[in-house]
PDB file of C-alpha atoms in Angstrom:
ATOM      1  CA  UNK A  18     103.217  89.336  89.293  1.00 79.00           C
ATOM      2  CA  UNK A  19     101.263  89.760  92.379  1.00 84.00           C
ATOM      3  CA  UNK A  20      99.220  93.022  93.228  1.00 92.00           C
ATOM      4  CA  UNK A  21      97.312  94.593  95.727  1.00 96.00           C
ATOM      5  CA  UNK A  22      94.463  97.059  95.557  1.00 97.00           C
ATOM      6  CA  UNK A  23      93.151  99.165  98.372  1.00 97.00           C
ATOM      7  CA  UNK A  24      89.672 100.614  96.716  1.00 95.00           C
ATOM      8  CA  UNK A  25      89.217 103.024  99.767  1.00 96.00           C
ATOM      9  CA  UNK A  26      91.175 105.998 100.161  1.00 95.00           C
ATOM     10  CA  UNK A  27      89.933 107.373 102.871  1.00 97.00           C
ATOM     11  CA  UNK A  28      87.468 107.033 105.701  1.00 97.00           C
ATOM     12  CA  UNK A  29      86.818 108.663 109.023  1.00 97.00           C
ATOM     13  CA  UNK A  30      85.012 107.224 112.072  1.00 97.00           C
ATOM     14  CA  UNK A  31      83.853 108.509 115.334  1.00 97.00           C
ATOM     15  CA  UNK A  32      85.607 106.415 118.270  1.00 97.00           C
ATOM     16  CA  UNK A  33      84.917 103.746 120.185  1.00 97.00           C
ATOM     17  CA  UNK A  34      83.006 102.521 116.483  1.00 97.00           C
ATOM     18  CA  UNK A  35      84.081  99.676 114.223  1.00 98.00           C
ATOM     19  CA  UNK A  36      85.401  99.925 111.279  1.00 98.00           C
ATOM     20  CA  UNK A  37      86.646  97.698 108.291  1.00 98.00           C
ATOM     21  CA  UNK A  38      89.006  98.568 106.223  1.00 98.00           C
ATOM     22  CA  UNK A  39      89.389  96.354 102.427  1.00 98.00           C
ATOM     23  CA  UNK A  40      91.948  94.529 100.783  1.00 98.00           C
ATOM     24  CA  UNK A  41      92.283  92.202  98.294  1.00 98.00           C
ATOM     25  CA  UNK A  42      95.363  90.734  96.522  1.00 97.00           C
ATOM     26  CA  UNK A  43      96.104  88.831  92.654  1.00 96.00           C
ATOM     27  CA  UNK A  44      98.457  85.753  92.943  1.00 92.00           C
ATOM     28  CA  UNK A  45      99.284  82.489  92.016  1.00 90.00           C
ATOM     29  CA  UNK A  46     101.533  81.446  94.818  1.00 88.00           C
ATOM     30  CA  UNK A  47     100.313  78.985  97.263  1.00 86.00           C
ATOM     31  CA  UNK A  48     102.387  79.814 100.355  1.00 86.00           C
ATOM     32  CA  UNK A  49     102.393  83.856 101.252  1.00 90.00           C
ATOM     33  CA  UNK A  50     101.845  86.138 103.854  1.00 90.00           C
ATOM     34  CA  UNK A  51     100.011  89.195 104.058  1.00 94.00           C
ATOM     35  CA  UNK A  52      99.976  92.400 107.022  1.00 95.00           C
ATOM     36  CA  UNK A  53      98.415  94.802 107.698  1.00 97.00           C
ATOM     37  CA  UNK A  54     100.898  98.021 108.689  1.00 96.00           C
ATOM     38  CA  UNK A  55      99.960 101.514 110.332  1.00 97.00           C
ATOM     39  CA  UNK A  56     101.772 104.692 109.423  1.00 96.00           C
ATOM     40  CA  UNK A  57     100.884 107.075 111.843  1.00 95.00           C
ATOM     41  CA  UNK A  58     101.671 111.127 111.097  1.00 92.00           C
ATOM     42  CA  UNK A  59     105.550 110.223 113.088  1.00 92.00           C
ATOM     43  CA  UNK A  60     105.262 108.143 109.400  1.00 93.00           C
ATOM     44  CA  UNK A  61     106.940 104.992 111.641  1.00 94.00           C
ATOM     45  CA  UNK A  62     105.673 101.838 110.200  1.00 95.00           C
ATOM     46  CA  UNK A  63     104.086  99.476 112.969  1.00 94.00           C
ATOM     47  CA  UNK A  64     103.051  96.049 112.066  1.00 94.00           C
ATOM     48  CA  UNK A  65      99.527  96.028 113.109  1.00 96.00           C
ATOM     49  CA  UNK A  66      98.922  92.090 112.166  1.00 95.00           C
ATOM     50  CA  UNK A  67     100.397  89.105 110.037  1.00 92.00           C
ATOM     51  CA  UNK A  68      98.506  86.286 108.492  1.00 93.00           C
ATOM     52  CA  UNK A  69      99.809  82.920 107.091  1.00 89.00           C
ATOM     53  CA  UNK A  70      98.071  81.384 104.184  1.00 90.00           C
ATOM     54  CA  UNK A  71      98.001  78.094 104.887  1.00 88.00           C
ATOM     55  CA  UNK A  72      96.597  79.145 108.268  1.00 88.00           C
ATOM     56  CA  UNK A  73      92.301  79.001 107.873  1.00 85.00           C
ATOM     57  CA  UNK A  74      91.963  80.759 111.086  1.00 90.00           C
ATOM     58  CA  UNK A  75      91.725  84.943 110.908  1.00 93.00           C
ATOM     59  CA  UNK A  76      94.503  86.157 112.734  1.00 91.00           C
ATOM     60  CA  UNK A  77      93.927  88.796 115.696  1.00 92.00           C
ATOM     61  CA  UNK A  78      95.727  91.427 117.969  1.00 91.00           C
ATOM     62  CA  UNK A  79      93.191  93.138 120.596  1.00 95.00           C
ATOM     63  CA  UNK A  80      90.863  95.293 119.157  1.00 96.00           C
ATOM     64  CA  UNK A  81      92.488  93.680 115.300  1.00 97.00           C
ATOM     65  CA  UNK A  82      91.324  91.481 113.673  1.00 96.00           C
ATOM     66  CA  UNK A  83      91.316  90.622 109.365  1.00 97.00           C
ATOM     67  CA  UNK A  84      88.609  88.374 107.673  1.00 96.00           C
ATOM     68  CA  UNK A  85      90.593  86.210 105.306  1.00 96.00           C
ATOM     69  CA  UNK A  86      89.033  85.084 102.462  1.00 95.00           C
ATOM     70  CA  UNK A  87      91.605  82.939 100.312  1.00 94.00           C
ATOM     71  CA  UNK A  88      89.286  81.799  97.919  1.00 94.00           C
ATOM     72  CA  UNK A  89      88.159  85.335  97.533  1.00 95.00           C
ATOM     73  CA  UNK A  90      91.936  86.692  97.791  1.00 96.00           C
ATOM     74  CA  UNK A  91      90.329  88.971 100.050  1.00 97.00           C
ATOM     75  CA  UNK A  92      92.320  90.255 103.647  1.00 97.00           C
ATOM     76  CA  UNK A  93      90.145  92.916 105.208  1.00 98.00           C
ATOM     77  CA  UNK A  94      90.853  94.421 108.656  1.00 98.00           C
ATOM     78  CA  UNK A  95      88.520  94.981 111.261  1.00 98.00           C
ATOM     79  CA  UNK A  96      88.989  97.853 113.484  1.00 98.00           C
ATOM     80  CA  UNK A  97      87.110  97.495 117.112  1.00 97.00           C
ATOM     81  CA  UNK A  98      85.925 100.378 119.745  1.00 97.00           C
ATOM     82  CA  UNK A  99      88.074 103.037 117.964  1.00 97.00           C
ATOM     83  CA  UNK A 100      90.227 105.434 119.542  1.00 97.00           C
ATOM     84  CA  UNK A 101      91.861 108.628 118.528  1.00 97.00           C
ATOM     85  CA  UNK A 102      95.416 106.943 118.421  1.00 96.00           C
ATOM     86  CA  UNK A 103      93.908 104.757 115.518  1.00 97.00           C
ATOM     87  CA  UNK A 104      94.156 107.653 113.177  1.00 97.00           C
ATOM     88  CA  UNK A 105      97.000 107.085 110.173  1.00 97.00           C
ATOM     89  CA  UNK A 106      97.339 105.536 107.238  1.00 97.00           C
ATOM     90  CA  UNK A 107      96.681 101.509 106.910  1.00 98.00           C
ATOM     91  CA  UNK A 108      99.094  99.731 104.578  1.00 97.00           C
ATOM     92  CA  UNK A 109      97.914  96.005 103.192  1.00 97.00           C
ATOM     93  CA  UNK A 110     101.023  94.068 102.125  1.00 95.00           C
ATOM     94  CA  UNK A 111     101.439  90.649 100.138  1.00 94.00           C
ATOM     95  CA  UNK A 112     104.973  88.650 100.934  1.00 90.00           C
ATOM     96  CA  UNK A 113     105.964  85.507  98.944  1.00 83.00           C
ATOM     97  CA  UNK A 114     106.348  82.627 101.640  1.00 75.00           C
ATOM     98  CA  UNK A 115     110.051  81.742  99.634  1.00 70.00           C
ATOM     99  CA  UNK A 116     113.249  83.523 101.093  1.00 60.00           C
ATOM    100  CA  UNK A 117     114.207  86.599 100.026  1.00 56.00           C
ATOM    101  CA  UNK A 118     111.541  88.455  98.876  1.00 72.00           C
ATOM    102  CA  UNK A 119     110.389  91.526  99.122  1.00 81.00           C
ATOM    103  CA  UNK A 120     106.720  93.174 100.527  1.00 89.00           C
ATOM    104  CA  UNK A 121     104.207  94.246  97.795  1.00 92.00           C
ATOM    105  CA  UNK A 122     102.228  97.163  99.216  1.00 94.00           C
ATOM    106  CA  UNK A 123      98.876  98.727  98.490  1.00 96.00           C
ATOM    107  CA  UNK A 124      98.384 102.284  98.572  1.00 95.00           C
ATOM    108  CA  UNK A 125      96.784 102.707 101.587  1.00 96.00           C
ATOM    109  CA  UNK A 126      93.978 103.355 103.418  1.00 97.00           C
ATOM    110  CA  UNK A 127      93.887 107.124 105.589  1.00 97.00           C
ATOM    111  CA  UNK A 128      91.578 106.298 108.755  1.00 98.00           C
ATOM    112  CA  UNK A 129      90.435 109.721 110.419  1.00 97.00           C
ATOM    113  CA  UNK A 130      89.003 108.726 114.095  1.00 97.00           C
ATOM    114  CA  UNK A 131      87.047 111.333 115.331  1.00 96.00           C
ATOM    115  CA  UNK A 132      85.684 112.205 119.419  1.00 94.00           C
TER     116      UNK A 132
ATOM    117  CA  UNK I  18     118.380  96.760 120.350  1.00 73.00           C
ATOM    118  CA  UNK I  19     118.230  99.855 118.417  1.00 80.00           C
ATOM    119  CA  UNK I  20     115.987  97.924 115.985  1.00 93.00           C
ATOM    120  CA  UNK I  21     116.535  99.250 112.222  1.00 96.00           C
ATOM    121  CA  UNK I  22     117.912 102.796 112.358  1.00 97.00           C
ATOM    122  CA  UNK I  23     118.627 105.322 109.681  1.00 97.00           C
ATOM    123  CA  UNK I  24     120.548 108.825 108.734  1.00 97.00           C
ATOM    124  CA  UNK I  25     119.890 111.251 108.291  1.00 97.00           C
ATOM    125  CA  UNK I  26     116.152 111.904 109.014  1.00 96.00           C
ATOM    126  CA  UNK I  27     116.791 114.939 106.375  1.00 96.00           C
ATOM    127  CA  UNK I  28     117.889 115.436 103.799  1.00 97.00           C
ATOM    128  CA  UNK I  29     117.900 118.617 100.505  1.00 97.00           C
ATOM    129  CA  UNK I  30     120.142 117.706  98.018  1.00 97.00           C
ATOM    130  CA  UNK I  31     120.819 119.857  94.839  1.00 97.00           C
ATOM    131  CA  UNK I  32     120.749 118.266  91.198  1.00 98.00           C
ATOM    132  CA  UNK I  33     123.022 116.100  90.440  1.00 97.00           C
ATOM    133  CA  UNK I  34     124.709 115.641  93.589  1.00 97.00           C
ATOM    134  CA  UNK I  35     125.786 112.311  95.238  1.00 96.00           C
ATOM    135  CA  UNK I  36     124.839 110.905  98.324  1.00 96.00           C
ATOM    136  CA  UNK I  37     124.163 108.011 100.556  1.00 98.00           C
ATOM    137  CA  UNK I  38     121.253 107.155 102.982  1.00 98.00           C
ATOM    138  CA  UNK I  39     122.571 105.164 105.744  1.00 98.00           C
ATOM    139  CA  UNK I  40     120.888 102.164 107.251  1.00 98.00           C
ATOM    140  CA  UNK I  41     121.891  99.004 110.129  1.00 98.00           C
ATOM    141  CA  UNK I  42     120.173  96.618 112.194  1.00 96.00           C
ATOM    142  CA  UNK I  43     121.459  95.328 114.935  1.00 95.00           C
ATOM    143  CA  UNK I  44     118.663  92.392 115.180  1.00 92.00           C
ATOM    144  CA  UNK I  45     121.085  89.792 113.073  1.00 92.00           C
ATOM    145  CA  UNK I  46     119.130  89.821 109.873  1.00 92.00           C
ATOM    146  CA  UNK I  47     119.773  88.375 107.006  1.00 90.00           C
ATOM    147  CA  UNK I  48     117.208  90.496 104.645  1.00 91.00           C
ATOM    148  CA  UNK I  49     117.434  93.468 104.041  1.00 93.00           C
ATOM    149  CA  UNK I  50     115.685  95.792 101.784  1.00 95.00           C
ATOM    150  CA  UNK I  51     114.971  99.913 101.069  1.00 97.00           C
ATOM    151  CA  UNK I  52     111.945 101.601  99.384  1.00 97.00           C
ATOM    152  CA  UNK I  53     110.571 104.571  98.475  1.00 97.00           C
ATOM    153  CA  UNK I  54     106.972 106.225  99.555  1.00 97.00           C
ATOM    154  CA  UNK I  55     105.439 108.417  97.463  1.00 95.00           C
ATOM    155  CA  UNK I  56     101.828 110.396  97.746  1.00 88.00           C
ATOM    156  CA  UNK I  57      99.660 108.323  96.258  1.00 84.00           C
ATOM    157  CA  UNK I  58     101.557 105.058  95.273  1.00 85.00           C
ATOM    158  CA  UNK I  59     102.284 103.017  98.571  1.00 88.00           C
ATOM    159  CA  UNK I  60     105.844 101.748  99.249  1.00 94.00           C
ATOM    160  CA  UNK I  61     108.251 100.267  96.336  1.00 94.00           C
ATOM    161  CA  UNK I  62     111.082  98.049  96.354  1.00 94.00           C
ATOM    162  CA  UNK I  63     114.270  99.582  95.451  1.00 96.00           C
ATOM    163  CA  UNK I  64     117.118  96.977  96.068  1.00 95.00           C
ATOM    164  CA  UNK I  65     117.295  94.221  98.419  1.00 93.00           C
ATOM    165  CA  UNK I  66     119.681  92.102  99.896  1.00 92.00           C
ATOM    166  CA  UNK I  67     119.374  88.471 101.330  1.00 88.00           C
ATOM    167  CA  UNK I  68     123.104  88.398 103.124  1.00 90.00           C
ATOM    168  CA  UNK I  69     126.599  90.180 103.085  1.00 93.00           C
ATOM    169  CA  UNK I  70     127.539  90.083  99.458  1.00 94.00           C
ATOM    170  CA  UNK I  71     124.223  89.315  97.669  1.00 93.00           C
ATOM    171  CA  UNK I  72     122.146  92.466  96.528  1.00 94.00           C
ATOM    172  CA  UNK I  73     119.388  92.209  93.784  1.00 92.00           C
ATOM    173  CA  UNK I  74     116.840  94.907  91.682  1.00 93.00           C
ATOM    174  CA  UNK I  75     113.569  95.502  93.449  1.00 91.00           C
ATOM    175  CA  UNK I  76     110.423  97.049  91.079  1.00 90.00           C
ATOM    176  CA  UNK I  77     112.648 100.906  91.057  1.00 95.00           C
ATOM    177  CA  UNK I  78     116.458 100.571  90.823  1.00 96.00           C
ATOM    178  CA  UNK I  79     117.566 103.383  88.203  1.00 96.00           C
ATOM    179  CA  UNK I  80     119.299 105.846  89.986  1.00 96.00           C
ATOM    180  CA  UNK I  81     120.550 104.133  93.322  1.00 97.00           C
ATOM    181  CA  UNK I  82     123.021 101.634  93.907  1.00 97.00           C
ATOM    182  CA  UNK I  83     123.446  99.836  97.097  1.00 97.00           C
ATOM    183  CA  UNK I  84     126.157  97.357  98.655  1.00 96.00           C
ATOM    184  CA  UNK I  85     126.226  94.439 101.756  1.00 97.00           C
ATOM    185  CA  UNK I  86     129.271  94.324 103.132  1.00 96.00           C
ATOM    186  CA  UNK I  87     128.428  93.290 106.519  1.00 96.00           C
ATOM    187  CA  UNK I  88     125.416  91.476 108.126  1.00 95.00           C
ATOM    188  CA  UNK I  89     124.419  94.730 109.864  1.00 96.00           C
ATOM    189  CA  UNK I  90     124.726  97.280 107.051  1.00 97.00           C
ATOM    190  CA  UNK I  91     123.102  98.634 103.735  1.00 98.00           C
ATOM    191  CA  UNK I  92     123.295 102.239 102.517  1.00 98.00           C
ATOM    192  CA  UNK I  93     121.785 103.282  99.721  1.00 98.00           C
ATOM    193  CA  UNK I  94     123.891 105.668  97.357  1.00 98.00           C
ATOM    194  CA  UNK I  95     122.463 108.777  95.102  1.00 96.00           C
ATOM    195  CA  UNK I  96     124.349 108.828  92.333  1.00 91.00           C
ATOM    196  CA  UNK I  97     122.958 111.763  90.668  1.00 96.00           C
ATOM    197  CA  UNK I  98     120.332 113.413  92.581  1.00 96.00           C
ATOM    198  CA  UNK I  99     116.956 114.816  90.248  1.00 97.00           C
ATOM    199  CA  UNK I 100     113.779 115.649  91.164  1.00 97.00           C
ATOM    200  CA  UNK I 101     111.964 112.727  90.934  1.00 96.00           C
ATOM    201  CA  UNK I 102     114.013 111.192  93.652  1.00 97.00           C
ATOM    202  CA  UNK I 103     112.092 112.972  95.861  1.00 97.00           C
ATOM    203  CA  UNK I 104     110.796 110.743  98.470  1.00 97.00           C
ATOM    204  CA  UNK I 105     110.589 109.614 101.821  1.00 97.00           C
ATOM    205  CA  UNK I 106     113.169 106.354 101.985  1.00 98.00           C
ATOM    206  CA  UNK I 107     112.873 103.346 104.373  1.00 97.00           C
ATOM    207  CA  UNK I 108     114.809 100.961 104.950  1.00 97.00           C
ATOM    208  CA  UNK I 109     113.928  97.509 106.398  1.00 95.00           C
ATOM    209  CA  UNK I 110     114.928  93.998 107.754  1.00 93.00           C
ATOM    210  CA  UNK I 111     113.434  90.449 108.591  1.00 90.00           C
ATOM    211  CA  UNK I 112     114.592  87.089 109.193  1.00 84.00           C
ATOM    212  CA  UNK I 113     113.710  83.497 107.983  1.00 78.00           C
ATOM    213  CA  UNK I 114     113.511  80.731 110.831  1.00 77.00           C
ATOM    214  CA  UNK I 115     112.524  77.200 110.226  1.00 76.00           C
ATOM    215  CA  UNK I 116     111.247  77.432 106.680  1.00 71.00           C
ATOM    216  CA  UNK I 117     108.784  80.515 108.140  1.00 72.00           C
ATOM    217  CA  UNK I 118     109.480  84.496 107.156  1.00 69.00           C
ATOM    218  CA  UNK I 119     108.803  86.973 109.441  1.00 78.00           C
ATOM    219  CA  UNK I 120     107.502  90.285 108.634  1.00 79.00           C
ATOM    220  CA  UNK I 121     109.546  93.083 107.902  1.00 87.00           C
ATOM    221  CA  UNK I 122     110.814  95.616 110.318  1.00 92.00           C
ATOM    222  CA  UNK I 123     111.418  99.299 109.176  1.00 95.00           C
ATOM    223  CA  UNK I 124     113.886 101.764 110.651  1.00 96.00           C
ATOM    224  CA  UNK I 125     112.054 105.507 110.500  1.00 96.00           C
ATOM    225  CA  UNK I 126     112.322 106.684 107.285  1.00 96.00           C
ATOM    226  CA  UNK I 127     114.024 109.366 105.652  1.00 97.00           C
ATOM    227  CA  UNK I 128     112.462 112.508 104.101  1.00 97.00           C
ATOM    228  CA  UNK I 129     114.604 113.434 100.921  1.00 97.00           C
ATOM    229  CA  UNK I 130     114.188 116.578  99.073  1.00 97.00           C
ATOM    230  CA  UNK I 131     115.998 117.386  95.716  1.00 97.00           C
ATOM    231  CA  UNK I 132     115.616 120.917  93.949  1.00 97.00           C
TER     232      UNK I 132
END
């Protein structure tokens, strides 16, 4: 079975800082996925970035970016120049790369961005 | 598109009352799936379905049941309302092109309440 574990519960950060936020997953599969979601307070989930597995290059979106690590099963996202709107909670999620299955979610990360 | 939408936003039920969460997509896909968020634990697979006709067990079934009749819908029913079904529900959808699976897309949750 395939887990992920988010060791930080919370952090806060002043803006316009970087932050990284960690992830890191158990499986056996070869071909998978894995996202990063935000859940701002609205609680709307909003796909902040994807990442293939058999892809070697970290995937990014503006001030996003995750160091991938496969050996390491390790997906960390980076956070750049922080802004208030950043605040929420940060969701790492695990998908099989087969059809039909189902996102395996960690239990989050709350990110306080401060001014 | 409306994207993945849900009713009601909502919801206090009483004990062992019935009742059932709506959800549709109007984005053609052919997954679709509904979990529950609770304080603490992340999101977790209820049911899923991967087309009209096929539904399957995610990682906490007891208590709901769930149908596909059509492409674009998937409620989830209550069948006996307690406590511990206390939860915020979403439900979401994604689509497999070309051998690749896209990420999931999740309508905007509904808050459920049972006293």
């Amino acid at each position: 079975a395939q887990t992920v574990t988010q060791s930080q519960p919370e952090m806060s950060v002043q803006e316009a800082e970087t932050v990284t936020l960690s992830c890191t997953y158990d499986t056996s599969e070869s071909n998978y996925y894995l996202f990063w979601y935000k859940q701002p307070p609205s609680r709307q989930m909003i796909l902040v970035i994807r990442q293939e597995a058999y892809k070697q290059q970290n995937a990014t979106e503006n001030r996003f970016s995750v160091n991938f690590q496969k050996a390491a099963k390790s997906f960390s996202l980076k956070i750049s120049d922080s802004q208030l709107g950043d605040t929420a909670m940060y969701f790492c999620a695990f998908m099989k790369g087969q059809a039909g299955t189902a996102l395996i979610f960690g239990k989050g990360t709350t990110l306080s961005v401060s001014s | 598109n409306a994207g993945v939408t849900q009713t009601p936003k909502f919801q206090v039920l009483k004990t062992g009352q019935s009742m059932t969460l709506q959800c549709a997509q109007d984005m053609n896909h052919e997954y679709m799936s509904w979990y529950r968020q609770d304080p603490g634990m992340g999101l977790r697979l209820i049911h899923y379905s991967v087309g009209a006709g096929i539904t399957d067990q995610g990682e906490v079934p007891n208590g709901y049941n769930v149908s596909r009749s059509t492409t674009e819908d998937f409620p989830l029913r209550l069948l006996s309302a307690a406590p511990s079904q206390t939860s915020v529900y979403f439900c979401a959808s994604s689509y497999l092109r070309q051998g690749i699976r896209y990420e999931q897309y999740f309508g905007p949750g509904t808050r459920l309440t049972v006293t």
